[in-house]
Amino acid sequence: MSANEDQEMELEALRSIYEGDESFRELSPVSFQYRIGENDDPKAFLIEISWTETYPQTPPIISMNAFFNNNISSAVKQSILAKLQEAVAANLGTAMTYTLFEYAKDNKDQFMENHNPINSTTTISNIISIETPNTAPSSKKKDKKEQLSKAQKRKLADKTDHKGELPRGWNWVDVVKHLSKTGSKDDE
């Protein structure tokens, strides 16, 4: 069988196996995500597997770069990826996406034994403190906005309707003047 036929058969099998499973997500016909553990589980993680053109003869691309995994240290991610790569090497040449997802589910506790959740509040406060200086100058620029006097506001309000839009044809006089000036030059 060709790689494309193998991929089509595996895609069909994955769709039927994981139908209705909230942890499984098909990003594209060659890219899949699976959440290992429940949403509220601090040791839950997300694996993304993408097939290459020659998969399953060549290994798939396995990633843990999803936002869901931000609370996992890079050392733990590397450890999980290394263990999954061992499973890939053992299954090379066969359809292995289901096998990899199940292997990760079966070994979740072992994979996450060294996991200490990264304190997300610290990360957020660091981001906020870094961005705070950038937002301060922009607020000063807003203060320099031109202020209209009461008379200017009234004049503007008289020109516009209740939605703040100018009435239809408000500049027709200017257009007529312009056309009369340009039209008179053509007549000469």
Short mmCIF file of N, CA and C in Angstrom, two decimals:
data_model
loop_
_atom_site.label_atom_id
_atom_site.label_comp_id
_atom_site.label_asym_id
_atom_site.label_seq_id
_atom_site.Cartn_x
_atom_site.Cartn_y
_atom_site.Cartn_z
N MET A 1 0.83 -1.19 0.00
CA MET A 1 0.00 0.00 0.00
C MET A 1 0.87 1.25 0.00
N SER A 2 0.37 2.31 -0.61
CA SER A 2 1.11 3.56 -0.61
C SER A 2 0.88 4.28 0.71
N ALA A 3 1.70 5.30 0.96
CA ALA A 3 1.59 6.07 2.20
C ALA A 3 0.23 6.75 2.28
N ASN A 4 -0.26 7.27 1.15
CA ASN A 4 -1.56 7.95 1.16
C ASN A 4 -2.69 6.99 1.51
N GLU A 5 -2.64 5.76 0.99
CA GLU A 5 -3.68 4.78 1.30
C GLU A 5 -3.63 4.41 2.78
N ASP A 6 -2.41 4.23 3.31
CA ASP A 6 -2.26 3.94 4.75
C ASP A 6 -2.83 5.08 5.58
N GLN A 7 -2.53 6.32 5.18
CA GLN A 7 -3.02 7.48 5.92
C GLN A 7 -4.54 7.57 5.88
N GLU A 8 -5.14 7.30 4.71
CA GLU A 8 -6.60 7.34 4.59
C GLU A 8 -7.25 6.30 5.47
N MET A 9 -6.67 5.10 5.51
CA MET A 9 -7.22 4.03 6.36
C MET A 9 -7.09 4.39 7.84
N GLU A 10 -5.93 4.94 8.22
CA GLU A 10 -5.73 5.31 9.63
C GLU A 10 -6.64 6.46 10.02
N LEU A 11 -6.82 7.44 9.11
CA LEU A 11 -7.71 8.56 9.38
C LEU A 11 -9.13 8.07 9.63
N GLU A 12 -9.59 7.15 8.80
CA GLU A 12 -10.93 6.59 8.96
C GLU A 12 -11.04 5.85 10.30
N ALA A 13 -10.01 5.10 10.65
CA ALA A 13 -10.02 4.36 11.92
C ALA A 13 -10.02 5.32 13.11
N LEU A 14 -9.20 6.38 13.05
CA LEU A 14 -9.15 7.35 14.15
C LEU A 14 -10.51 8.04 14.34
N ARG A 15 -11.14 8.40 13.22
CA ARG A 15 -12.44 9.06 13.30
C ARG A 15 -13.48 8.15 13.95
N SER A 16 -13.45 6.87 13.62
CA SER A 16 -14.44 5.96 14.20
C SER A 16 -14.10 5.64 15.66
N ILE A 17 -12.83 5.50 16.00
CA ILE A 17 -12.45 5.18 17.38
C ILE A 17 -12.76 6.33 18.32
N TYR A 18 -12.40 7.55 17.91
CA TYR A 18 -12.51 8.70 18.80
C TYR A 18 -13.80 9.52 18.59
N GLU A 19 -14.74 8.98 17.85
CA GLU A 19 -16.00 9.70 17.63
C GLU A 19 -16.69 9.94 18.98
N GLY A 20 -16.97 11.20 19.28
CA GLY A 20 -17.62 11.56 20.53
C GLY A 20 -16.66 11.74 21.70
N ASP A 21 -15.37 11.48 21.50
CA ASP A 21 -14.37 11.66 22.57
C ASP A 21 -13.96 13.13 22.59
N GLU A 22 -14.25 13.82 23.69
CA GLU A 22 -13.95 15.25 23.79
C GLU A 22 -12.45 15.53 23.86
N SER A 23 -11.66 14.54 24.22
CA SER A 23 -10.22 14.74 24.33
C SER A 23 -9.53 14.76 22.96
N PHE A 24 -10.17 14.15 21.96
CA PHE A 24 -9.59 14.05 20.62
C PHE A 24 -10.06 15.20 19.75
N ARG A 25 -9.12 15.74 18.97
CA ARG A 25 -9.47 16.81 18.04
C ARG A 25 -8.69 16.64 16.75
N GLU A 26 -9.40 16.63 15.63
CA GLU A 26 -8.77 16.56 14.32
C GLU A 26 -8.56 17.98 13.83
N LEU A 27 -7.29 18.42 13.77
CA LEU A 27 -6.99 19.78 13.31
C LEU A 27 -7.07 19.86 11.80
N SER A 28 -6.63 18.80 11.14
CA SER A 28 -6.69 18.67 9.68
C SER A 28 -6.66 17.17 9.40
N PRO A 29 -6.81 16.75 8.15
CA PRO A 29 -6.76 15.31 7.88
C PRO A 29 -5.40 14.66 8.19
N VAL A 30 -4.37 15.46 8.46
CA VAL A 30 -3.06 14.89 8.79
C VAL A 30 -2.50 15.42 10.12
N SER A 31 -3.33 16.08 10.91
CA SER A 31 -2.87 16.64 12.18
C SER A 31 -3.94 16.45 13.26
N PHE A 32 -3.50 15.93 14.42
CA PHE A 32 -4.45 15.55 15.47
C PHE A 32 -3.93 15.98 16.84
N GLN A 33 -4.86 16.29 17.73
CA GLN A 33 -4.50 16.60 19.12
C GLN A 33 -5.27 15.66 20.02
N TYR A 34 -4.62 15.29 21.11
CA TYR A 34 -5.30 14.49 22.12
C TYR A 34 -4.91 14.99 23.50
N ARG A 35 -5.93 15.25 24.33
CA ARG A 35 -5.67 15.71 25.70
C ARG A 35 -5.60 14.48 26.59
N ILE A 36 -4.47 14.34 27.26
CA ILE A 36 -4.27 13.24 28.19
C ILE A 36 -4.66 13.78 29.57
N GLY A 37 -5.72 13.24 30.16
CA GLY A 37 -6.22 13.72 31.45
C GLY A 37 -7.39 14.67 31.25
N GLU A 38 -8.04 15.02 32.35
CA GLU A 38 -9.19 15.91 32.29
C GLU A 38 -8.75 17.38 32.29
N ASN A 39 -9.64 18.28 31.89
CA ASN A 39 -9.33 19.72 31.84
C ASN A 39 -8.86 20.26 33.17
N ASP A 40 -9.50 19.84 34.27
CA ASP A 40 -9.17 20.38 35.58
C ASP A 40 -8.01 19.64 36.25
N ASP A 41 -7.48 18.62 35.61
CA ASP A 41 -6.36 17.85 36.16
C ASP A 41 -5.06 18.64 35.96
N PRO A 42 -4.33 18.95 37.05
CA PRO A 42 -3.09 19.72 36.89
C PRO A 42 -2.00 18.95 36.15
N LYS A 43 -2.16 17.64 36.04
CA LYS A 43 -1.16 16.84 35.33
C LYS A 43 -1.62 16.48 33.92
N ALA A 44 -2.65 17.13 33.43
CA ALA A 44 -3.13 16.88 32.07
C ALA A 44 -2.19 17.57 31.08
N PHE A 45 -2.06 16.98 29.91
CA PHE A 45 -1.26 17.60 28.85
C PHE A 45 -1.85 17.27 27.49
N LEU A 46 -1.41 17.99 26.49
CA LEU A 46 -1.95 17.88 25.14
C LEU A 46 -0.83 17.46 24.20
N ILE A 47 -1.08 16.44 23.41
CA ILE A 47 -0.11 15.97 22.41
C ILE A 47 -0.68 16.28 21.04
N GLU A 48 0.16 16.81 20.17
CA GLU A 48 -0.24 17.05 18.78
C GLU A 48 0.64 16.20 17.88
N ILE A 49 0.00 15.43 17.02
CA ILE A 49 0.72 14.56 16.08
C ILE A 49 0.34 14.98 14.67
N SER A 50 1.37 15.26 13.86
CA SER A 50 1.15 15.64 12.46
C SER A 50 1.89 14.64 11.58
N TRP A 51 1.20 14.16 10.57
CA TRP A 51 1.79 13.20 9.66
C TRP A 51 2.58 13.91 8.57
N THR A 52 3.71 13.32 8.21
CA THR A 52 4.48 13.81 7.07
C THR A 52 3.88 13.16 5.81
N GLU A 53 4.36 13.54 4.64
CA GLU A 53 3.82 12.98 3.39
C GLU A 53 4.08 11.49 3.29
N THR A 54 5.18 11.03 3.86
CA THR A 54 5.55 9.61 3.73
C THR A 54 5.23 8.79 4.98
N TYR A 55 4.48 9.37 5.92
CA TYR A 55 4.05 8.63 7.11
C TYR A 55 3.18 7.47 6.66
N PRO A 56 3.25 6.31 7.20
CA PRO A 56 3.94 5.82 8.40
C PRO A 56 5.34 5.26 8.16
N GLN A 57 5.86 5.38 6.93
CA GLN A 57 7.23 4.91 6.68
C GLN A 57 8.24 5.81 7.39
N THR A 58 7.87 7.09 7.56
CA THR A 58 8.72 8.03 8.29
C THR A 58 7.96 8.46 9.55
N PRO A 59 8.67 8.88 10.59
CA PRO A 59 7.99 9.23 11.84
C PRO A 59 7.12 10.48 11.71
N PRO A 60 6.04 10.52 12.47
CA PRO A 60 5.20 11.74 12.48
C PRO A 60 5.89 12.83 13.31
N ILE A 61 5.39 14.03 13.19
CA ILE A 61 5.91 15.15 13.98
C ILE A 61 5.07 15.22 15.26
N ILE A 62 5.72 15.11 16.39
CA ILE A 62 5.02 15.14 17.67
C ILE A 62 5.37 16.45 18.36
N SER A 63 4.35 17.16 18.83
CA SER A 63 4.56 18.47 19.44
C SER A 63 3.78 18.59 20.74
N MET A 64 4.35 19.37 21.66
CA MET A 64 3.66 19.72 22.90
C MET A 64 3.66 21.23 23.09
N ASN A 65 3.65 21.97 21.98
CA ASN A 65 3.73 23.43 22.03
C ASN A 65 2.38 24.11 22.18
N ALA A 66 1.33 23.35 22.42
CA ALA A 66 0.00 23.94 22.56
C ALA A 66 -0.07 24.81 23.81
N PHE A 67 -0.92 25.82 23.76
CA PHE A 67 -1.10 26.73 24.88
C PHE A 67 -1.51 25.97 26.14
N PHE A 68 -2.26 24.89 25.97
CA PHE A 68 -2.73 24.06 27.09
C PHE A 68 -1.55 23.58 27.94
N ASN A 69 -0.37 23.40 27.32
CA ASN A 69 0.80 22.87 28.01
C ASN A 69 1.70 23.93 28.62
N ASN A 70 1.27 25.18 28.67
CA ASN A 70 2.12 26.26 29.19
C ASN A 70 2.53 26.08 30.64
N ASN A 71 1.77 25.33 31.43
CA ASN A 71 2.12 25.16 32.83
C ASN A 71 3.08 24.00 33.05
N ILE A 72 3.53 23.36 31.98
CA ILE A 72 4.46 22.23 32.09
C ILE A 72 5.86 22.73 31.74
N SER A 73 6.82 22.36 32.57
CA SER A 73 8.20 22.80 32.33
C SER A 73 8.73 22.17 31.04
N SER A 74 9.69 22.83 30.43
CA SER A 74 10.24 22.32 29.16
C SER A 74 10.98 21.00 29.38
N ALA A 75 11.55 20.78 30.57
CA ALA A 75 12.25 19.52 30.85
C ALA A 75 11.26 18.34 30.83
N VAL A 76 10.09 18.54 31.43
CA VAL A 76 9.07 17.47 31.44
C VAL A 76 8.57 17.24 30.02
N LYS A 77 8.36 18.31 29.26
CA LYS A 77 7.91 18.17 27.87
C LYS A 77 8.93 17.36 27.06
N GLN A 78 10.20 17.69 27.22
CA GLN A 78 11.27 16.97 26.49
C GLN A 78 11.30 15.50 26.89
N SER A 79 11.09 15.24 28.17
CA SER A 79 11.08 13.85 28.65
C SER A 79 9.93 13.07 28.02
N ILE A 80 8.74 13.67 27.97
CA ILE A 80 7.58 13.02 27.37
C ILE A 80 7.83 12.77 25.88
N LEU A 81 8.35 13.79 25.19
CA LEU A 81 8.62 13.65 23.75
C LEU A 81 9.65 12.56 23.48
N ALA A 82 10.66 12.46 24.34
CA ALA A 82 11.69 11.43 24.17
C ALA A 82 11.08 10.03 24.31
N LYS A 83 10.20 9.86 25.30
CA LYS A 83 9.55 8.55 25.50
C LYS A 83 8.62 8.22 24.33
N LEU A 84 7.93 9.25 23.82
CA LEU A 84 7.06 9.02 22.66
C LEU A 84 7.89 8.68 21.41
N GLN A 85 9.06 9.29 21.27
CA GLN A 85 9.93 8.99 20.12
C GLN A 85 10.41 7.54 20.17
N GLU A 86 10.62 7.01 21.38
CA GLU A 86 10.99 5.60 21.52
C GLU A 86 9.86 4.72 21.00
N ALA A 87 8.62 5.09 21.33
CA ALA A 87 7.45 4.34 20.86
C ALA A 87 7.32 4.46 19.34
N VAL A 88 7.66 5.63 18.80
CA VAL A 88 7.61 5.82 17.34
C VAL A 88 8.61 4.88 16.67
N ALA A 89 9.82 4.81 17.21
CA ALA A 89 10.85 3.95 16.63
C ALA A 89 10.40 2.48 16.64
N ALA A 90 9.72 2.06 17.68
CA ALA A 90 9.26 0.68 17.78
C ALA A 90 8.12 0.38 16.80
N ASN A 91 7.35 1.40 16.41
CA ASN A 91 6.18 1.19 15.55
C ASN A 91 6.36 1.72 14.13
N LEU A 92 7.57 2.11 13.76
CA LEU A 92 7.82 2.70 12.46
C LEU A 92 7.38 1.75 11.34
N GLY A 93 6.65 2.28 10.37
CA GLY A 93 6.15 1.46 9.26
C GLY A 93 4.71 1.01 9.45
N THR A 94 4.18 1.24 10.65
CA THR A 94 2.78 0.88 10.90
C THR A 94 2.01 2.12 11.34
N ALA A 95 0.68 2.04 11.26
CA ALA A 95 -0.16 3.14 11.72
C ALA A 95 0.01 3.24 13.23
N MET A 96 0.46 4.42 13.72
CA MET A 96 0.83 4.50 15.14
C MET A 96 0.18 5.63 15.90
N THR A 97 -0.66 6.45 15.30
CA THR A 97 -1.24 7.59 16.02
C THR A 97 -2.07 7.12 17.21
N TYR A 98 -2.94 6.15 16.98
CA TYR A 98 -3.75 5.60 18.07
C TYR A 98 -2.84 5.00 19.15
N THR A 99 -1.83 4.27 18.73
CA THR A 99 -0.90 3.63 19.66
C THR A 99 -0.19 4.66 20.52
N LEU A 100 0.24 5.76 19.91
CA LEU A 100 0.94 6.81 20.66
C LEU A 100 0.02 7.49 21.67
N PHE A 101 -1.22 7.78 21.26
CA PHE A 101 -2.18 8.40 22.19
C PHE A 101 -2.46 7.47 23.37
N GLU A 102 -2.67 6.18 23.08
CA GLU A 102 -2.96 5.22 24.15
C GLU A 102 -1.74 5.01 25.05
N TYR A 103 -0.54 4.98 24.45
CA TYR A 103 0.70 4.86 25.23
C TYR A 103 0.83 6.03 26.20
N ALA A 104 0.52 7.23 25.72
CA ALA A 104 0.59 8.42 26.58
C ALA A 104 -0.46 8.34 27.69
N LYS A 105 -1.67 7.88 27.35
CA LYS A 105 -2.72 7.75 28.38
C LYS A 105 -2.32 6.73 29.44
N ASP A 106 -1.77 5.61 29.00
CA ASP A 106 -1.39 4.55 29.94
C ASP A 106 -0.24 4.95 30.84
N ASN A 107 0.65 5.80 30.34
CA ASN A 107 1.85 6.18 31.09
C ASN A 107 1.81 7.62 31.60
N LYS A 108 0.63 8.20 31.68
CA LYS A 108 0.50 9.61 32.09
C LYS A 108 1.16 9.88 33.43
N ASP A 109 0.91 9.04 34.41
CA ASP A 109 1.49 9.27 35.74
C ASP A 109 3.01 9.19 35.71
N GLN A 110 3.54 8.25 34.97
CA GLN A 110 4.99 8.13 34.85
C GLN A 110 5.57 9.34 34.11
N PHE A 111 4.90 9.78 33.05
CA PHE A 111 5.37 10.94 32.29
C PHE A 111 5.40 12.20 33.16
N MET A 112 4.40 12.35 34.02
CA MET A 112 4.24 13.59 34.78
C MET A 112 4.76 13.49 36.21
N GLU A 113 5.55 12.45 36.54
CA GLU A 113 6.01 12.27 37.91
C GLU A 113 6.90 13.42 38.38
N ASN A 114 7.65 14.05 37.48
CA ASN A 114 8.53 15.16 37.86
C ASN A 114 7.88 16.51 37.61
N HIS A 115 6.59 16.49 37.33
CA HIS A 115 5.89 17.74 36.98
C HIS A 115 5.56 18.55 38.22
N ASN A 116 6.03 19.78 38.23
CA ASN A 116 5.63 20.77 39.23
C ASN A 116 5.01 21.91 38.45
N PRO A 117 3.70 22.14 38.60
CA PRO A 117 3.05 23.17 37.78
C PRO A 117 3.76 24.52 37.91
N ILE A 118 4.00 25.13 36.78
CA ILE A 118 4.59 26.47 36.76
C ILE A 118 3.52 27.42 37.23
N ASN A 119 3.88 28.29 38.15
CA ASN A 119 2.91 29.23 38.71
C ASN A 119 2.51 30.23 37.65
N SER A 120 1.29 30.08 37.13
CA SER A 120 0.84 30.94 36.04
C SER A 120 0.61 32.37 36.51
N THR A 121 0.32 32.59 37.81
CA THR A 121 0.11 33.96 38.28
C THR A 121 1.41 34.75 38.24
N THR A 122 2.53 34.08 38.50
CA THR A 122 3.82 34.75 38.41
C THR A 122 4.09 35.16 36.98
N THR A 123 3.83 34.24 36.05
CA THR A 123 4.05 34.53 34.64
C THR A 123 3.18 35.70 34.20
N ILE A 124 1.93 35.70 34.59
CA ILE A 124 1.02 36.77 34.20
C ILE A 124 1.46 38.10 34.80
N SER A 125 1.86 38.10 36.07
CA SER A 125 2.30 39.35 36.69
C SER A 125 3.57 39.86 36.04
N ASN A 126 4.46 38.95 35.61
CA ASN A 126 5.66 39.39 34.90
C ASN A 126 5.31 40.02 33.56
N ILE A 127 4.37 39.41 32.88
CA ILE A 127 3.94 39.96 31.59
C ILE A 127 3.32 41.34 31.80
N ILE A 128 2.49 41.46 32.82
CA ILE A 128 1.85 42.73 33.09
C ILE A 128 2.88 43.79 33.45
N SER A 129 3.83 43.44 34.30
CA SER A 129 4.84 44.42 34.70
C SER A 129 5.72 44.82 33.52
N ILE A 130 5.94 43.89 32.60
CA ILE A 130 6.74 44.22 31.42
C ILE A 130 5.96 45.14 30.50
N GLU A 131 4.66 44.91 30.36
CA GLU A 131 3.85 45.70 29.44
C GLU A 131 3.40 47.04 30.03
N THR A 132 3.45 47.18 31.33
CA THR A 132 2.97 48.40 31.96
C THR A 132 3.68 49.65 31.45
N PRO A 133 5.02 49.67 31.34
CA PRO A 133 5.67 50.88 30.82
C PRO A 133 5.22 51.23 29.41
N ASN A 134 4.92 50.24 28.61
CA ASN A 134 4.50 50.50 27.22
C ASN A 134 3.12 51.15 27.17
N THR A 135 2.25 50.81 28.10
CA THR A 135 0.90 51.35 28.05
C THR A 135 0.83 52.76 28.62
N ALA A 136 1.76 53.12 29.51
CA ALA A 136 1.72 54.45 30.13
C ALA A 136 1.88 55.58 29.11
N PRO A 137 2.87 55.54 28.21
CA PRO A 137 3.01 56.64 27.25
C PRO A 137 1.80 56.79 26.33
N SER A 138 1.16 55.68 25.96
CA SER A 138 0.01 55.79 25.06
C SER A 138 -1.15 56.50 25.75
N SER A 139 -1.28 56.35 27.06
CA SER A 139 -2.37 57.05 27.75
C SER A 139 -2.09 58.55 27.79
N LYS A 140 -0.81 58.93 27.82
CA LYS A 140 -0.47 60.35 27.78
C LYS A 140 -0.84 60.95 26.43
N LYS A 141 -0.65 60.19 25.38
CA LYS A 141 -0.98 60.67 24.04
C LYS A 141 -2.48 60.94 23.92
N LYS A 142 -3.28 60.10 24.57
CA LYS A 142 -4.73 60.28 24.52
C LYS A 142 -5.13 61.58 25.22
N ASP A 143 -4.39 62.00 26.24
CA ASP A 143 -4.70 63.21 26.97
C ASP A 143 -4.51 64.45 26.10
N LYS A 144 -3.64 64.38 25.09
CA LYS A 144 -3.34 65.53 24.25
C LYS A 144 -4.37 65.71 23.13
N LYS A 145 -5.45 64.96 23.16
CA LYS A 145 -6.49 65.05 22.14
C LYS A 145 -7.09 66.46 22.14
N GLU A 146 -7.35 66.97 20.96
CA GLU A 146 -7.88 68.33 20.84
C GLU A 146 -9.26 68.42 21.47
N GLN A 147 -9.48 69.45 22.28
CA GLN A 147 -10.75 69.67 22.96
C GLN A 147 -11.58 70.68 22.18
N LEU A 148 -12.87 70.38 22.01
CA LEU A 148 -13.77 71.30 21.31
C LEU A 148 -14.48 72.18 22.33
N SER A 149 -14.69 73.43 21.95
CA SER A 149 -15.44 74.33 22.83
C SER A 149 -16.93 74.01 22.70
N LYS A 150 -17.76 74.58 23.59
CA LYS A 150 -19.21 74.34 23.53
C LYS A 150 -19.78 74.80 22.20
N ALA A 151 -19.33 75.95 21.73
CA ALA A 151 -19.84 76.49 20.47
C ALA A 151 -19.49 75.56 19.30
N GLN A 152 -18.24 75.01 19.32
CA GLN A 152 -17.84 74.10 18.26
C GLN A 152 -18.66 72.81 18.31
N LYS A 153 -18.93 72.34 19.51
CA LYS A 153 -19.73 71.13 19.66
C LYS A 153 -21.16 71.35 19.15
N ARG A 154 -21.74 72.51 19.49
CA ARG A 154 -23.10 72.82 19.03
C ARG A 154 -23.15 72.89 17.51
N LYS A 155 -22.17 73.56 16.92
CA LYS A 155 -22.12 73.71 15.47
C LYS A 155 -22.01 72.34 14.81
N LEU A 156 -21.18 71.46 15.38
CA LEU A 156 -21.02 70.11 14.87
C LEU A 156 -22.33 69.32 15.02
N ALA A 157 -22.98 69.46 16.17
CA ALA A 157 -24.24 68.76 16.42
C ALA A 157 -25.33 69.24 15.47
N ASP A 158 -25.35 70.53 15.13
CA ASP A 158 -26.35 71.06 14.21
C ASP A 158 -26.17 70.49 12.80
N LYS A 159 -24.93 70.22 12.42
CA LYS A 159 -24.64 69.70 11.08
C LYS A 159 -25.00 68.22 10.95
N THR A 160 -24.93 67.48 12.04
CA THR A 160 -25.13 66.03 11.97
C THR A 160 -26.49 65.61 12.51
N ASP A 161 -26.91 64.40 12.14
CA ASP A 161 -28.17 63.88 12.68
C ASP A 161 -27.90 63.21 14.02
N HIS A 162 -28.90 62.54 14.59
CA HIS A 162 -28.77 61.95 15.92
C HIS A 162 -27.73 60.83 16.00
N LYS A 163 -27.32 60.28 14.86
CA LYS A 163 -26.30 59.22 14.84
C LYS A 163 -24.90 59.79 14.67
N GLY A 164 -24.79 61.09 14.51
CA GLY A 164 -23.48 61.70 14.31
C GLY A 164 -23.04 61.70 12.86
N GLU A 165 -23.96 61.36 11.95
CA GLU A 165 -23.63 61.34 10.53
C GLU A 165 -24.12 62.63 9.87
N LEU A 166 -23.39 63.06 8.87
CA LEU A 166 -23.79 64.25 8.13
C LEU A 166 -24.98 63.91 7.24
N PRO A 167 -25.92 64.83 7.08
CA PRO A 167 -27.09 64.54 6.24
C PRO A 167 -26.68 64.40 4.77
N ARG A 168 -27.49 63.66 4.04
CA ARG A 168 -27.20 63.43 2.64
C ARG A 168 -27.20 64.75 1.89
N GLY A 169 -26.18 64.97 1.08
CA GLY A 169 -26.09 66.17 0.26
C GLY A 169 -25.57 67.38 0.99
N TRP A 170 -24.94 67.21 2.15
CA TRP A 170 -24.47 68.34 2.94
C TRP A 170 -23.40 69.14 2.21
N ASN A 171 -22.67 68.50 1.28
CA ASN A 171 -21.62 69.22 0.57
C ASN A 171 -21.96 69.45 -0.89
N TRP A 172 -23.23 69.38 -1.26
CA TRP A 172 -23.62 69.57 -2.65
C TRP A 172 -23.32 70.98 -3.13
N VAL A 173 -23.44 71.95 -2.28
CA VAL A 173 -23.17 73.32 -2.69
C VAL A 173 -21.72 73.43 -3.15
N ASP A 174 -20.80 72.81 -2.39
CA ASP A 174 -19.39 72.84 -2.77
C ASP A 174 -19.17 72.13 -4.10
N VAL A 175 -19.86 71.03 -4.32
CA VAL A 175 -19.72 70.28 -5.56
C VAL A 175 -20.23 71.12 -6.72
N VAL A 176 -21.37 71.78 -6.54
CA VAL A 176 -21.96 72.61 -7.60
C VAL A 176 -21.02 73.76 -7.92
N LYS A 177 -20.45 74.40 -6.87
CA LYS A 177 -19.50 75.48 -7.10
C LYS A 177 -18.30 74.98 -7.90
N HIS A 178 -17.79 73.83 -7.51
CA HIS A 178 -16.62 73.27 -8.19
C HIS A 178 -16.93 72.97 -9.66
N LEU A 179 -18.09 72.37 -9.90
CA LEU A 179 -18.46 72.04 -11.27
C LEU A 179 -18.69 73.29 -12.10
N SER A 180 -19.27 74.31 -11.47
CA SER A 180 -19.52 75.54 -12.22
C SER A 180 -18.19 76.21 -12.58
N LYS A 181 -17.19 76.12 -11.70
CA LYS A 181 -15.88 76.71 -12.01
C LYS A 181 -15.18 75.93 -13.10
N THR A 182 -15.18 74.60 -13.01
CA THR A 182 -14.49 73.80 -14.02
C THR A 182 -15.26 73.79 -15.32
N GLY A 183 -16.59 73.84 -15.23
CA GLY A 183 -17.41 73.86 -16.44
C GLY A 183 -17.21 75.14 -17.21
N SER A 184 -17.01 76.26 -16.51
CA SER A 184 -16.85 77.55 -17.20
C SER A 184 -15.51 77.59 -17.95
N LYS A 185 -14.51 76.89 -17.47
CA LYS A 185 -13.21 76.88 -18.17
C LYS A 185 -13.31 76.09 -19.45
N ASP A 186 -14.11 75.03 -19.44
CA ASP A 186 -14.27 74.22 -20.65
C ASP A 186 -15.03 74.96 -21.74
N ASP A 187 -15.94 75.87 -21.30
CA ASP A 187 -16.75 76.61 -22.27
C ASP A 187 -15.91 77.65 -23.01
N GLU A 188 -14.85 78.11 -22.39
CA GLU A 188 -14.06 79.19 -23.00
C GLU A 188 -13.28 78.78 -24.17
#
